[in-house]
């Protein structure tokens, strides 16, 4: 638009989401940051940052969560992290098998 006018998209009808068994809500995520097994996380452990695949989550008696992770880079040897160490999360997309980044 060359005249600088803006179009309001709020009046447009929202597209209907698919209904039925294929559109069931995913299971709720355990941690406060919404991390689940299969997600890719960016971890900061003692000043070292690395990306890792979450393989499992375990809750301590205190209520905090420990993550079993597999680093994506072979130079990192950390195999565990806490939710507090996580600085970024890329969650599994529901149906496409792709990843989408989300802020922690």
Coordinates of C-alpha atoms in Angstrom, one line a residue:
X1 CA 0.0 0.0 0.0
X2 CA 1.6 3.2 -1.1
X3 CA -0.8 5.6 0.7
X4 CA 0.3 4.5 4.2
X5 CA -3.1 3.3 5.4
X6 CA -3.3 0.2 7.6
X7 CA -5.8 -2.6 7.3
X8 CA -7.3 -4.0 10.5
X9 CA -7.1 -7.7 10.7
X10 CA -9.1 -7.9 13.9
X11 CA -12.4 -7.9 12.1
X12 CA -11.4 -10.9 9.9
X13 CA -12.9 -14.2 11.1
X14 CA -10.4 -16.5 12.6
X15 CA -9.8 -19.8 10.8
X16 CA -11.4 -22.8 12.5
X17 CA -9.1 -25.4 14.0
X18 CA -9.5 -29.0 13.1
X19 CA -11.9 -30.8 15.3
X20 CA -12.1 -34.4 16.2
X21 CA -9.7 -37.0 17.6
X22 CA -6.7 -35.6 15.6
X23 CA -7.0 -32.3 17.4
X24 CA -6.7 -33.6 21.0
X25 CA -4.7 -31.4 23.4
X26 CA -1.2 -32.6 24.1
X27 CA -0.3 -33.8 27.6
X28 CA 0.5 -31.0 30.0
X29 CA 4.3 -30.3 30.3
X30 CA 5.8 -31.0 33.7
X31 CA 8.2 -28.1 34.3
X32 CA 7.7 -24.4 34.8
X33 CA 9.5 -23.8 31.5
X34 CA 7.3 -26.4 29.7
X35 CA 10.2 -28.8 28.9
X36 CA 9.4 -32.3 27.9
X37 CA 11.5 -35.3 26.6
X38 CA 12.3 -34.8 22.9
X39 CA 12.8 -31.0 23.2
X40 CA 16.0 -29.3 22.4
X41 CA 17.3 -27.0 25.0
X42 CA 20.1 -24.5 25.3
X43 CA 21.9 -25.1 28.6
X44 CA 24.3 -22.8 30.6
X45 CA 26.4 -24.9 33.0
X46 CA 29.1 -23.0 34.8
X47 CA 29.4 -20.5 32.0
X48 CA 29.5 -23.0 29.2
X49 CA 26.6 -23.0 26.8
X50 CA 25.6 -25.9 24.7
X51 CA 22.5 -27.4 23.0
X52 CA 21.2 -30.7 24.0
X53 CA 18.3 -33.1 23.4
X54 CA 16.2 -33.8 26.5
X55 CA 16.0 -37.6 27.1
X56 CA 14.2 -37.6 30.4
X57 CA 12.9 -35.5 33.3
X58 CA 13.0 -36.5 37.0
X59 CA 11.5 -34.5 39.9
X60 CA 13.5 -34.3 43.2
X61 CA 11.8 -34.5 46.6
X62 CA 12.2 -30.8 46.9
X63 CA 10.0 -30.3 43.8
X64 CA 12.8 -29.2 41.4
X65 CA 13.4 -30.9 38.1
X66 CA 16.6 -32.6 36.8
X67 CA 17.0 -33.2 33.1
X68 CA 18.8 -36.1 31.5
X69 CA 20.3 -34.6 28.3
X70 CA 22.4 -35.7 25.4
X71 CA 24.6 -32.8 24.0
X72 CA 24.3 -32.2 20.3
X73 CA 27.9 -31.1 20.1
X74 CA 30.5 -33.8 20.9
X75 CA 32.8 -31.3 22.7
X76 CA 30.3 -31.1 25.7
X77 CA 30.3 -33.9 28.2
X78 CA 27.5 -32.7 30.5
X79 CA 24.7 -35.4 30.7
X80 CA 22.5 -33.7 33.2
X81 CA 21.1 -30.2 33.9
X82 CA 18.5 -28.6 36.0
X83 CA 15.6 -26.5 34.7
X84 CA 17.4 -23.4 36.1
X85 CA 20.3 -24.1 33.8
X86 CA 18.1 -23.9 30.7
X87 CA 18.2 -20.6 28.8
X88 CA 16.3 -21.6 25.7
X89 CA 13.8 -24.2 24.6
X90 CA 12.8 -25.5 21.2
X91 CA 9.7 -27.6 21.5
X92 CA 8.6 -30.5 19.3
X93 CA 5.9 -29.3 16.9
X94 CA 2.7 -31.3 17.5
X95 CA 2.1 -33.0 14.1
X96 CA 4.7 -32.0 11.6
X97 CA 7.8 -33.5 13.3
X98 CA 9.6 -30.1 12.9
X99 CA 10.9 -27.8 15.6
X100 CA 9.8 -24.3 16.5
X101 CA 11.8 -22.0 18.8
X102 CA 10.2 -20.6 21.9
X103 CA 11.5 -18.3 24.5
X104 CA 12.2 -19.8 28.0

